[in-house]
mmCIF file of C-alpha atoms in Angstrom:
data_model
loop_
_atom_site.group_PDB
_atom_site.id
_atom_site.type_symbol
_atom_site.label_atom_id
_atom_site.label_comp_id
_atom_site.label_asym_id
_atom_site.label_seq_id
_atom_site.Cartn_x
_atom_site.Cartn_y
_atom_site.Cartn_z
ATOM 1 C CA ASP A 137 102.246 85.236 117.830
ATOM 2 C CA ALA A 138 100.452 88.052 116.087
ATOM 3 C CA MET A 139 102.244 88.988 112.866
ATOM 4 C CA VAL A 140 99.859 91.337 111.081
ATOM 5 C CA ILE A 141 97.630 93.272 113.415
ATOM 6 C CA GLN A 142 94.660 95.370 112.430
ATOM 7 C CA ASN A 143 92.779 97.825 114.578
ATOM 8 C CA PRO A 144 90.009 98.171 115.167
ATOM 9 C CA ARG A 145 88.436 94.842 114.233
ATOM 10 C CA TYR A 146 85.053 96.489 113.811
ATOM 11 C CA GLN A 147 84.471 100.116 112.919
ATOM 12 C CA VAL A 148 81.170 101.918 112.645
ATOM 13 C CA THR A 149 81.159 105.335 111.061
ATOM 14 C CA GLN A 150 78.623 107.757 109.728
ATOM 15 C CA PHE A 151 78.132 108.618 106.115
ATOM 16 C CA GLY A 152 80.736 111.226 105.189
ATOM 17 C CA LYS A 153 82.662 111.055 108.456
ATOM 18 C CA PRO A 154 86.378 110.373 107.929
ATOM 19 C CA VAL A 155 87.723 107.145 109.310
ATOM 20 C CA THR A 156 91.203 105.673 109.681
ATOM 21 C CA LEU A 157 92.030 101.999 109.815
ATOM 22 C CA SER A 158 95.333 100.812 111.213
ATOM 23 C CA CYS A 159 97.677 97.976 110.337
ATOM 24 C CA SER A 160 100.920 97.006 111.993
ATOM 25 C CA GLN A 161 103.322 94.147 111.392
ATOM 26 C CA THR A 162 106.041 92.430 113.360
ATOM 27 C CA LEU A 163 107.519 90.645 110.344
ATOM 28 C CA ASN A 164 109.719 93.521 109.149
ATOM 29 C CA HIS A 165 108.335 93.011 105.664
ATOM 30 C CA ASN A 166 109.055 95.519 102.955
ATOM 31 C CA VAL A 167 105.664 95.480 101.315
ATOM 32 C CA MET A 168 102.292 96.333 102.839
ATOM 33 C CA TYR A 169 98.966 96.106 101.054
ATOM 34 C CA TRP A 170 95.400 97.193 101.574
ATOM 35 C CA TYR A 171 92.533 95.178 100.140
ATOM 36 C CA GLN A 172 88.820 95.785 100.145
ATOM 37 C CA GLN A 173 86.570 92.754 100.318
ATOM 38 C CA LYS A 174 82.839 93.113 99.971
ATOM 39 C CA SER A 175 80.459 90.394 100.988
ATOM 40 C CA SER A 176 80.852 87.191 98.958
ATOM 41 C CA GLN A 177 83.455 88.791 96.692
ATOM 42 C CA ALA A 178 87.153 88.379 96.161
ATOM 43 C CA PRO A 179 89.583 90.765 97.835
ATOM 44 C CA LYS A 180 90.373 93.750 95.646
ATOM 45 C CA LEU A 181 93.731 95.477 95.917
ATOM 46 C CA LEU A 182 93.454 99.183 96.690
ATOM 47 C CA PHE A 183 97.155 100.088 96.926
ATOM 48 C CA HIS A 184 100.450 98.916 98.283
ATOM 49 C CA TYR A 185 103.716 100.278 99.588
ATOM 50 C CA TYR A 186 107.074 98.842 98.664
ATOM 51 C CA ASP A 187 109.099 100.428 101.451
ATOM 52 C CA LYS A 188 108.108 104.054 101.070
ATOM 53 C CA ASP A 189 107.104 103.797 97.435
ATOM 54 C CA PHE A 190 103.353 104.121 97.105
ATOM 55 C CA ASN A 191 101.558 102.211 94.344
ATOM 56 C CA ASN A 192 97.937 103.090 93.734
ATOM 57 C CA GLU A 193 95.628 100.875 91.708
ATOM 58 C CA ALA A 194 94.137 102.709 88.751
ATOM 59 C CA ASP A 195 90.567 102.125 89.838
ATOM 60 C CA THR A 196 90.981 102.971 93.525
ATOM 61 C CA PRO A 197 88.732 105.941 94.305
ATOM 62 C CA ASP A 198 90.358 109.179 95.440
ATOM 63 C CA ASN A 199 88.324 108.852 98.608
ATOM 64 C CA PHE A 200 90.841 106.239 99.757
ATOM 65 C CA GLN A 201 94.274 107.344 100.906
ATOM 66 C CA SER A 202 97.103 105.603 102.674
ATOM 67 C CA ARG A 203 100.086 106.466 104.833
ATOM 68 C CA ARG A 204 103.086 104.449 105.861
ATOM 69 C CA PRO A 205 105.055 106.413 108.442
ATOM 70 C CA ASN A 206 107.512 103.589 109.086
ATOM 71 C CA THR A 207 108.150 99.946 108.212
ATOM 72 C CA SER A 208 105.793 98.594 110.840
ATOM 73 C CA PHE A 209 102.703 100.707 110.339
ATOM 74 C CA CYS A 210 100.338 101.459 107.513
ATOM 75 C CA PHE A 211 97.065 103.376 107.627
ATOM 76 C CA LEU A 212 94.032 103.461 105.411
ATOM 77 C CA ASP A 213 92.142 106.747 105.422
ATOM 78 C CA ILE A 214 88.653 106.970 103.991
ATOM 79 C CA ARG A 215 87.964 110.652 103.652
ATOM 80 C CA SER A 216 84.219 110.607 103.122
ATOM 81 C CA PRO A 217 82.803 107.108 103.535
ATOM 82 C CA GLY A 218 79.771 106.227 101.536
ATOM 83 C CA LEU A 219 77.367 103.358 102.024
ATOM 84 C CA GLY A 220 79.173 101.497 99.257
ATOM 85 C CA ASP A 221 82.403 101.536 101.237
ATOM 86 C CA ALA A 222 81.039 99.149 103.829
ATOM 87 C CA ALA A 223 83.291 96.119 103.550
ATOM 88 C CA MET A 224 86.031 94.106 105.188
ATOM 89 C CA TYR A 225 89.388 95.831 104.825
ATOM 90 C CA LEU A 226 92.339 93.498 104.822
ATOM 91 C CA CYS A 227 95.932 94.460 105.366
ATOM 92 C CA ALA A 228 98.653 92.150 104.114
ATOM 93 C CA THR A 229 102.424 92.102 104.061
ATOM 94 C CA SER A 230 105.105 90.383 102.049
ATOM 95 C CA LEU A 231 108.859 90.254 102.182
ATOM 96 C CA GLY A 232 109.368 91.620 98.682
ATOM 97 C CA ASP A 233 111.487 88.835 97.186
ATOM 98 C CA GLU A 234 110.847 85.816 94.986
ATOM 99 C CA GLN A 235 108.743 84.074 97.625
ATOM 100 C CA GLU A 236 105.888 86.473 97.544
ATOM 101 C CA THR A 237 103.481 84.897 100.002
ATOM 102 C CA GLN A 238 101.273 87.587 101.405
ATOM 103 C CA TYR A 239 100.370 87.348 105.065
ATOM 104 C CA PHE A 240 96.987 88.752 105.895
ATOM 105 C CA GLY A 241 95.800 90.438 109.032
ATOM 106 C CA PRO A 242 92.447 89.601 110.637
ATOM 107 C CA GLY A 243 90.698 92.457 108.863
ATOM 108 C CA THR A 244 88.608 95.416 109.919
ATOM 109 C CA ARG A 245 84.920 95.247 109.174
ATOM 110 C CA LEU A 246 83.612 98.712 108.361
ATOM 111 C CA LEU A 247 79.972 99.623 108.689
ATOM 112 C CA VAL A 248 78.726 102.938 107.334
ATOM 113 C CA LEU A 249 75.462 104.290 108.727
ATOM 114 C CA GLU B 112 94.032 93.020 82.238
ATOM 115 C CA LEU B 113 94.621 89.800 84.126
ATOM 116 C CA LYS B 114 91.514 87.706 84.679
ATOM 117 C CA VAL B 115 91.368 84.827 87.131
ATOM 118 C CA GLU B 116 88.414 82.475 86.982
ATOM 119 C CA GLN B 117 87.542 79.724 89.388
ATOM 120 C CA ASN B 118 85.063 76.953 88.999
ATOM 121 C CA PRO B 119 82.917 75.857 90.467
ATOM 122 C CA LEU B 120 81.924 78.890 92.520
ATOM 123 C CA PHE B 121 79.819 76.777 94.847
ATOM 124 C CA LEU B 122 80.539 73.202 95.766
ATOM 125 C CA SER B 123 78.549 70.994 98.088
ATOM 126 C CA MET B 124 79.969 67.570 98.690
ATOM 127 C CA GLN B 125 79.641 64.636 101.006
ATOM 128 C CA GLU B 126 82.283 63.689 103.493
ATOM 129 C CA GLY B 127 84.658 61.100 102.121
ATOM 130 C CA LYS B 128 84.320 62.216 98.500
ATOM 131 C CA ASN B 129 86.968 63.648 96.203
ATOM 132 C CA TYR B 130 86.686 66.780 94.118
ATOM 133 C CA THR B 131 88.769 69.306 92.210
ATOM 134 C CA ILE B 132 88.536 73.088 92.074
ATOM 135 C CA TYR B 133 89.911 74.745 88.958
ATOM 136 C CA CYS B 134 91.612 78.094 88.566
ATOM 137 C CA ASN B 135 92.234 79.517 85.089
ATOM 138 C CA TYR B 136 94.076 82.739 84.416
ATOM 139 C CA SER B 137 94.553 84.864 81.358
ATOM 140 C CA THR B 138 98.201 85.945 81.299
ATOM 141 C CA THR B 139 101.585 84.348 81.634
ATOM 142 C CA SER B 140 102.558 83.855 85.230
ATOM 143 C CA ASP B 141 104.440 81.220 87.144
ATOM 144 C CA ARG B 142 103.335 82.351 90.578
ATOM 145 C CA LEU B 143 100.037 81.190 91.925
ATOM 146 C CA TYR B 144 98.667 81.064 95.439
ATOM 147 C CA TRP B 145 95.804 79.329 97.163
ATOM 148 C CA TYR B 146 94.135 80.832 100.209
ATOM 149 C CA ARG B 147 91.404 79.655 102.525
ATOM 150 C CA GLN B 148 88.878 81.957 104.128
ATOM 151 C CA ASP B 149 86.429 80.976 106.872
ATOM 152 C CA PRO B 150 83.248 83.072 107.229
ATOM 153 C CA GLY B 151 84.009 86.473 108.717
ATOM 154 C CA LYS B 152 87.698 85.679 108.959
ATOM 155 C CA SER B 153 90.840 86.677 107.135
ATOM 156 C CA LEU B 154 92.743 84.753 104.485
ATOM 157 C CA GLU B 155 95.025 81.885 105.387
ATOM 158 C CA SER B 156 97.790 80.926 102.994
ATOM 159 C CA LEU B 157 97.558 77.302 101.872
ATOM 160 C CA PHE B 158 99.942 76.843 98.963
ATOM 161 C CA VAL B 159 102.520 78.783 96.999
ATOM 162 C CA LEU B 160 103.217 77.452 93.496
ATOM 163 C CA LEU B 161 106.193 79.053 91.829
ATOM 164 C CA SER B 162 106.950 77.026 88.730
ATOM 165 C CA ASN B 163 105.411 74.961 85.989
ATOM 166 C CA GLY B 164 104.614 71.489 87.222
ATOM 167 C CA ALA B 165 104.744 72.479 90.879
ATOM 168 C CA VAL B 166 102.724 70.214 93.134
ATOM 169 C CA LYS B 167 102.193 70.797 96.827
ATOM 170 C CA GLN B 168 100.229 68.697 99.292
ATOM 171 C CA GLU B 169 99.028 69.340 102.810
ATOM 172 C CA GLY B 170 96.724 66.851 104.431
ATOM 173 C CA ARG B 171 93.695 66.262 102.239
ATOM 174 C CA LEU B 172 94.511 69.130 99.875
ATOM 175 C CA MET B 173 96.825 69.021 96.890
ATOM 176 C CA ALA B 174 97.533 71.917 94.550
ATOM 177 C CA SER B 175 99.217 71.867 91.161
ATOM 178 C CA LEU B 176 100.213 74.401 88.540
ATOM 179 C CA ASP B 177 100.407 74.106 84.756
ATOM 180 C CA THR B 178 101.725 77.429 83.498
ATOM 181 C CA LYS B 179 101.429 76.420 79.847
ATOM 182 C CA ALA B 180 97.722 75.751 80.239
ATOM 183 C CA ARG B 181 97.424 78.696 82.675
ATOM 184 C CA LEU B 182 95.643 76.380 85.040
ATOM 185 C CA SER B 183 95.917 75.447 88.674
ATOM 186 C CA THR B 184 93.926 72.803 90.461
ATOM 187 C CA LEU B 185 93.109 72.262 94.108
ATOM 188 C CA HIS B 186 92.228 68.639 94.703
ATOM 189 C CA ILE B 187 90.336 67.545 97.774
ATOM 190 C CA THR B 188 90.704 63.956 98.883
ATOM 191 C CA ALA B 189 88.214 62.275 101.217
ATOM 192 C CA ALA B 190 86.635 65.534 102.291
ATOM 193 C CA VAL B 191 85.815 66.234 105.914
ATOM 194 C CA HIS B 192 83.511 68.846 107.399
ATOM 195 C CA ASP B 193 86.437 70.952 108.648
ATOM 196 C CA LEU B 194 87.361 71.728 105.058
ATOM 197 C CA SER B 195 84.194 73.781 104.627
ATOM 198 C CA ALA B 196 85.358 77.300 103.714
ATOM 199 C CA THR B 197 85.858 79.573 100.726
ATOM 200 C CA TYR B 198 88.970 78.876 98.678
ATOM 201 C CA PHE B 199 90.616 81.571 96.590
ATOM 202 C CA CYS B 200 93.316 81.255 94.013
ATOM 203 C CA ALA B 201 95.408 84.338 93.281
ATOM 204 C CA VAL B 202 97.861 85.055 90.509
ATOM 205 C CA ASP B 203 100.881 87.294 90.779
ATOM 206 C CA GLU B 204 101.634 89.451 87.747
ATOM 207 C CA GLU B 205 104.880 91.019 88.798
ATOM 208 C CA THR B 206 108.312 89.818 89.831
ATOM 209 C CA SER B 207 108.769 91.986 92.881
ATOM 210 C CA GLY B 208 106.386 93.446 95.375
ATOM 211 C CA SER B 209 103.648 91.089 94.309
ATOM 212 C CA ARG B 210 100.357 92.344 93.007
ATOM 213 C CA LEU B 211 97.784 89.618 93.397
ATOM 214 C CA THR B 212 94.637 89.232 91.377
ATOM 215 C CA PHE B 213 92.164 86.924 93.063
ATOM 216 C CA GLY B 214 89.658 84.557 91.578
ATOM 217 C CA GLU B 215 86.032 84.841 92.633
ATOM 218 C CA GLY B 216 86.408 82.128 95.239
ATOM 219 C CA THR B 217 84.888 78.675 95.580
ATOM 220 C CA GLN B 218 82.542 78.241 98.509
ATOM 221 C CA LEU B 219 82.937 74.666 99.662
ATOM 222 C CA THR B 220 80.442 72.964 101.947
ATOM 223 C CA VAL B 221 81.203 69.458 103.143
ATOM 224 C CA ASN B 222 78.149 67.704 104.467
ATOM 225 C CA PRO B 223 78.364 64.950 107.092
#
């Protein structure tokens, strides 16, 4: 059963053309996260939502925005993608209690031409 | 700033051998996670370690946590080819709505 779903799985965009990545979850988890993972690197947290509270990492570029219209959905907007934004984008969720296992979606691989 | 360091970063081993991957971190935390990632795939949760002295085992993998030493280990027993993957440890700094900092990952290759 799919628990954390990301669409699309592969996204090709042009330099400077806005793109939106989607994440949905069937776990009813309170917390949703977006990570960026570049080739052969560790995932890097961009931001997360605890319910509707948005928490931005200090070093996340302004080019990256996020929306969480309801518990199930969270979006990552890249306003003006650059070549350096090509990466795998991972969405994750967690319940928000002491057992903080994060459950990751399959990821969206973004290619910027 | 929390730093999480894994070693080795690359590990090539023969099937049937044992080895340990180490994860050191720089701040007090009693919440550590191990994930597996296959090439081009997402992260799969392996172990959640939530207290000093915690030990968890699943198949040929065993993870432990020493919060006083700020060290976690992932021990591989009698490796098989199917264990080939990248293994990440991640440390949680906060008590609610976890904020994970990942190590660089250990790329494990098990050769037949």
